[in-house]
Every structure is written in C-alpha cells, then in structure tokens.
C-alpha positions as CSV (number, residue, x, y, z in Angstrom):
1,M,15.5,1.8,11.4
2,R,11.9,3.2,11.9
3,A,9.6,3.9,9.1
4,L,10.1,7.2,7.2
5,Y,6.3,8.2,6.9
6,N,3.2,7.8,8.7
7,Q,1.8,4.2,8.6
8,I,-1.9,3.6,7.5
9,K,-3.2,1.9,10.1
10,N,-6.8,2.1,9.6
11,I,-9.1,3.8,7.0
12,P,-10.5,7.1,8.4
13,K,-14.1,6.7,9.1
14,T,-15.5,9.9,7.2
15,Y,-13.0,9.2,4.4
16,L,-14.5,5.4,4.2
17,A,-18.4,6.8,4.5
18,N,-17.8,9.2,1.8
19,K,-15.8,6.8,-0.8
20,L,-18.4,4.5,-0.5
21,K,-20.9,6.4,-1.0
22,D,-19.6,7.6,-4.2
23,F,-19.0,4.1,-5.1
24,L,-22.7,2.9,-4.7
25,K,-23.9,5.9,-6.5
26,E,-21.4,5.3,-9.2
27,D,-23.1,1.5,-9.3
28,M,-26.7,3.1,-9.0
29,H,-27.3,0.3,-6.4
30,H,-30.7,2.4,-5.1
31,L,-31.9,1.7,-8.9
32,D,-30.9,-1.8,-9.2
33,L,-33.8,-2.8,-12.0
34,S,-33.2,-6.3,-11.2
35,T,-33.7,-6.6,-7.5
36,I,-36.1,-3.9,-7.2
37,H,-38.7,-6.3,-9.5
38,I,-37.6,-9.6,-8.1
39,S,-37.2,-9.1,-4.5
40,K,-40.1,-9.3,-1.9
41,R,-40.2,-6.2,0.2
42,N,-37.9,-6.3,3.2
43,K,-37.4,-9.9,2.7
44,I,-34.6,-11.1,5.4
45,I,-31.9,-13.3,4.3
46,C,-28.3,-14.5,5.5
47,A,-25.2,-14.5,3.0
48,R,-21.9,-15.8,3.9
49,L,-18.7,-14.3,2.4
50,V,-16.5,-17.1,1.6
51,A,-12.6,-17.4,0.9
52,E,-12.3,-19.2,-2.8
53,E,-8.8,-19.6,-2.2
54,D,-6.2,-19.3,0.3
55,L,-5.7,-15.2,0.9
56,I,-4.9,-12.6,3.5
57,F,-8.0,-10.9,4.1
58,V,-8.6,-7.1,4.1
59,G,-12.0,-5.4,4.3
60,N,-13.4,-5.6,7.8
61,P,-14.1,-2.0,8.0
62,I,-15.5,-1.7,4.7
63,I,-18.0,-4.4,5.2
64,K,-19.2,-2.8,8.5
65,E,-19.8,0.8,7.0
66,L,-21.6,-1.0,3.9
67,F,-23.8,-3.1,6.0
68,K,-24.2,-0.9,9.3
69,K,-27.8,-1.5,9.8
70,T,-27.5,-5.2,9.3
71,Q,-26.5,-7.9,11.4
72,I,-22.7,-9.0,10.9
73,K,-21.2,-12.2,12.4
74,S,-18.0,-13.9,12.8
75,L,-16.6,-11.4,11.0
76,Q,-12.4,-11.7,10.8
77,C,-9.9,-9.3,11.2
78,D,-7.9,-7.6,8.5
79,G,-4.9,-9.3,8.1
80,K,-5.8,-12.7,9.1
81,A,-4.9,-15.9,7.2
82,C,-8.0,-17.5,5.5
83,K,-8.0,-21.0,3.9
84,R,-9.8,-21.9,0.8
85,G,-13.8,-22.5,1.8
86,S,-13.3,-20.6,4.9
87,T,-16.1,-18.2,6.1
88,I,-14.9,-14.6,6.5
89,C,-18.1,-13.1,8.0
90,S,-22.1,-13.9,7.6
91,I,-24.4,-10.7,7.1
92,E,-28.0,-11.0,7.9
93,G,-30.3,-8.5,6.3
94,E,-32.6,-7.1,3.5
95,F,-32.3,-9.1,0.6
96,S,-32.5,-6.0,-1.5
97,E,-29.7,-4.0,0.2
98,L,-27.2,-7.2,0.3
99,L,-27.5,-7.8,-3.5
100,S,-27.5,-4.1,-4.6
101,K,-24.1,-3.6,-2.5
102,E,-22.4,-6.9,-3.6
103,R,-20.3,-5.8,-6.3
104,V,-18.9,-3.0,-4.6
105,L,-18.3,-5.0,-1.7
106,L,-16.6,-7.7,-3.8
107,N,-14.7,-5.1,-5.9
108,L,-13.0,-3.9,-3.0
109,I,-12.2,-6.4,-0.8
110,Q,-11.1,-8.9,-3.5
111,R,-8.5,-6.3,-4.7
112,L,-7.6,-5.1,-1.1
113,S,-7.1,-9.0,-0.5
114,G,-4.9,-9.6,-3.4
115,I,-2.7,-6.5,-2.3
116,A,-2.2,-8.1,1.3
117,S,-1.7,-11.5,-0.3
118,L,1.2,-10.3,-2.5
119,T,2.7,-8.2,0.2
120,N,2.6,-11.0,2.6
121,Q,4.4,-13.2,0.3
122,Y,7.1,-10.7,-0.1
123,V,7.7,-10.2,3.7
124,N,7.6,-14.0,4.1
125,H,10.5,-14.1,1.2
126,I,12.4,-11.7,2.8
127,N,12.1,-12.9,6.2
128,T,14.1,-10.4,8.3
129,K,12.8,-7.8,10.4
130,N,15.8,-5.6,9.6
131,I,14.2,-5.0,6.2
132,K,11.0,-3.3,5.5
133,I,8.8,-4.0,2.3
134,L,7.6,-0.8,1.1
135,D,4.9,0.3,-1.2
136,T,4.6,3.4,-3.4
137,R,2.5,5.6,-5.1
138,K,2.0,3.1,-8.0
139,T,-1.8,2.9,-6.8
140,T,-5.1,2.8,-8.4
141,P,-6.2,6.6,-8.4
142,G,-9.1,7.0,-5.9
143,I,-8.5,4.1,-3.7
144,R,-5.1,4.8,-2.7
145,V,-5.7,4.9,0.9
146,F,-7.5,1.7,0.5
147,E,-4.5,0.0,-1.2
148,K,-1.7,1.3,1.0
149,Y,-3.9,0.2,4.0
150,A,-3.9,-3.4,2.4
151,V,-0.1,-3.2,2.1
152,K,0.2,-2.7,5.9
153,M,-2.3,-5.2,6.8
154,G,-0.2,-7.7,4.7
155,G,2.6,-6.7,6.9
156,G,4.6,-4.3,4.3
157,Y,5.2,-0.8,5.3
158,N,4.0,2.5,3.8
159,H,6.1,4.6,1.7
160,R,5.0,8.7,1.4
161,L,1.2,8.7,0.6
162,N,1.5,11.7,-1.7
163,L,4.0,14.3,-3.3
164,N,3.6,16.6,-0.1
165,E,4.3,14.2,2.7
166,G,8.0,14.2,1.8
167,I,10.5,15.2,-0.4
168,M,12.0,13.5,-2.9
169,I,15.1,14.6,-5.5
170,K,14.7,12.4,-8.3
171,D,17.0,11.9,-11.1
172,N,14.7,13.7,-13.3
173,H,15.0,16.6,-10.9
174,L,19.0,16.4,-10.9
175,V,18.9,17.3,-14.3
176,I,17.9,20.6,-14.1
177,I,19.8,21.4,-10.7
178,D,22.9,22.9,-10.7
179,H,23.5,23.7,-7.0
180,I,21.9,21.1,-4.9
181,N,23.1,22.5,-1.8
182,D,21.2,25.7,-2.1
183,I,18.2,23.8,-3.2
184,L,18.1,21.4,-0.3
185,K,18.6,24.3,2.0
186,K,15.6,26.4,0.9
187,I,13.4,23.3,0.9
188,K,14.4,22.4,4.4
189,K,14.0,25.9,5.5
190,Q,10.5,26.5,4.1
191,N,9.5,22.6,5.0
192,P,11.5,21.9,8.2
193,T,9.7,19.0,9.4
194,K,9.7,16.8,6.1
195,M,11.9,14.0,5.3
196,I,14.5,14.6,2.4
197,E,15.0,11.8,0.1
198,I,17.7,11.6,-3.0
199,E,17.4,8.9,-5.6
200,V,20.9,7.9,-7.1
201,D,21.5,5.2,-9.7
202,H,25.2,4.7,-9.4
203,F,27.9,5.5,-6.8
204,E,29.5,8.1,-7.9
205,Q,26.3,10.1,-7.5
206,I,26.8,9.5,-3.7
207,V,30.2,10.6,-3.7
208,E,29.4,13.8,-5.3
209,L,26.4,14.3,-3.2
210,K,28.6,14.3,-0.2
211,K,30.7,16.9,-1.9
212,Q,27.9,19.3,-2.6
213,T,26.0,19.2,0.4
214,N,26.6,19.7,4.2
215,L,23.3,18.9,4.9
216,N,21.4,15.8,6.5
217,I,19.9,13.7,4.1
218,D,17.3,11.6,5.6
219,A,17.0,8.9,2.9
220,I,19.0,7.7,0.1
221,L,17.2,5.6,-2.7
222,L,19.2,3.1,-4.9
223,D,17.5,3.1,-8.0
224,N,17.9,0.0,-10.3
225,M,21.2,-1.5,-8.7
226,N,22.3,-4.9,-8.5
227,A,23.3,-6.5,-5.4
228,Q,27.1,-6.0,-5.8
229,E,26.5,-2.2,-6.7
230,I,23.8,-1.7,-3.3
231,Q,26.7,-3.3,-1.2
232,K,29.1,-0.8,-2.3
233,C,27.1,2.1,-1.8
234,T,25.8,1.1,1.8
235,Q,29.3,0.9,3.2
236,Y,29.9,4.3,2.0
237,I,26.5,5.7,3.1
238,R,26.8,4.2,6.6
239,K,30.1,6.0,7.0
240,E,29.4,9.4,5.6
241,F,25.7,10.0,5.9
242,K,24.9,9.3,9.7
243,N,21.2,7.8,10.4
244,C,20.2,7.7,6.6
245,F,17.5,5.4,5.8
246,I,18.7,3.3,2.9
247,E,16.1,2.1,0.2
248,A,16.9,-0.1,-2.6
249,S,14.1,0.0,-5.7
250,G,13.6,-1.4,-9.2
251,G,13.7,-5.0,-10.9
252,I,13.5,-6.4,-7.3
253,N,10.7,-9.4,-7.3
254,L,10.0,-12.6,-5.8
255,K,12.4,-14.7,-8.1
256,N,15.5,-12.5,-6.9
257,I,14.4,-10.8,-3.7
258,N,16.7,-13.4,-1.6
259,K,19.9,-11.8,-3.4
260,Y,18.9,-8.7,-1.3
261,K,17.8,-10.0,2.2
262,K,21.4,-9.9,3.4
263,L,22.4,-6.5,2.4
264,D,22.6,-3.6,4.6
265,V,19.2,-1.8,3.5
266,D,16.5,-0.4,5.9
267,G,13.8,-0.6,3.0
268,I,13.0,-2.3,-0.6
269,S,10.2,-0.3,-2.3
270,I,8.1,-2.7,-4.8
271,G,5.5,-1.0,-7.1
272,A,4.4,-4.5,-7.9
273,L,2.7,-4.7,-4.5
274,T,0.0,-2.8,-5.9
275,H,0.3,-2.5,-9.6
276,Q,0.9,-6.0,-10.3
277,A,-1.8,-7.7,-7.5
278,V,-4.3,-9.9,-8.6
279,S,-7.6,-9.8,-6.8
280,K,-8.6,-12.8,-4.6
281,N,-11.4,-15.0,-5.4
282,I,-14.4,-14.2,-2.6
283,K,-17.8,-14.9,-3.1
284,L,-21.3,-13.6,-1.4
285,E,-23.0,-16.9,-1.0
286,F,-26.8,-16.6,-0.1
287,E,-28.4,-19.3,1.9
288,K,-32.1,-20.4,1.0
C-alpha cells in the first residue's frame, strides 16, 4: 500500500539556506576570535570529511550550501553506506571559512547520519517491502525537515510532517467525543483532501468505530498492542474497512521487531528513529 503522506526526498533549497544562515549566526562564525587571529588572510587549504565509523551518510545538500564558493570533490550521495576511514568528500577553500563553519557542518551531518543509520537497521531487520518503517513527530524542534529527510535516506518512510498535514483522532481526543461520526463528517467536509487516521488500543474500539461511523477511514493506528492482538485487529480491519492503511506503534524495537514482520500491517511507526538515534562520528581533517 502507498505511503499516507508526502515523502521528503530533498530539503527545499530556500529553506536549507535560511536554516544554515540561522545556525551560523547562532554560532557567530563571522566573529570566530581564534580563527581571525590565527589564520592568514585568504590561505587556501584542503580538508577531508572522514567517516570514523561505519554509517549511512546524509548531508550532501548541507555541504554544498555551506561551501558553495569552494571546491568540493568526490562528494558521496545521501543514503550511501560509508565504511570506517572512508572519505566522504574533500573541500578546498579558505582556511577561515572551513574552520568557522566546521562545527555547524559536523553537528548536522553527524546527527542526520545517525538517524539514517538507525533507520537502515530497522529496515534491514524487517526485511520486507510490504511493511514501511515510519517516523513520527518526535523530532528536534527546528530541524524536523532535516531529520525526516534523513529517515527517508535511510530507507524509511515519512509519517505526517505536522499537525496540519493529516487528521489523527487519538485516544485523548476520543475521551471528549460523544458522536464520532458527526465529528468526522464535519472534519471531512472542511478538509476533503486530508487523510483521516484513528488511534485505537484494543480490539473492541475498532468494532465500536465500525458501528458508529459509515465514513471511509484512511488509516487505523494500533497502539501498544502485542503481535497476537494486532493479528486479530488486522483480520477485522481488512474485512470491514476497505483500503485502510494499518499502522502498528508502541514498544516495537530492534530486539522484538521480528515478531511483527509477518503481520498484515502496512507500516510500523518508530519514534526511536529520531529521538533515540546516536550521532555518528565524522571528522573534518585538515591537510598540511
């Protein structure tokens, strides 16, 4: 089944440029006291970006934007598997520019490569095209687009980017809803192109949902259920909710994901892809 939402296959150029401008301003790269006093004016130097551990690299557009006035050679593609010790690219430019932008560069690409590498681990563990590994909104404020892009480059899929991209009725919503069919009709009338997803945490909720609404539900999220519960729910959903995307979430990790790979779900959403990913070690090595 196709993905529910738009996939972030690239970082929009204007968005990227504005973000990097803000990050550099925050670091006051133009007032780098050490570099200003140590570097010789306009001294040209070559530096190599080196992977210090095996990783899935992400950061190609960041490097190109940060160093668009310099010469970049042999730049790896995003999503490329890089071995420890391999050169991601070489950059030749003014010493002061390379050094003053180094930390912003490394902070971003180390983070994104960590997310892509962890995502790739999940994709390889599940090892099936029938189930999509999905991200969540458990991202770092300010760099959500970067992080979701990294998930995509790692072989995963993007869930909704923000609260406006899709309609998700969660358990906390259901607490105050008396007539869900009326609510869904109103939502659908005002947002005819938006996907509607309902979160449930037990089988009886799905049966009750079927009784209460005659509207098409685009997706159902099975939250914090074990494999046996999910199997029971998916059989019912496939019969009663035609063309419904089935998503499993909650408590699924690298240690237990194999229990879910044979279930009839379309996606497994994993917040850990972004909120538990560990940055990968990458260094900028200057040549004398």
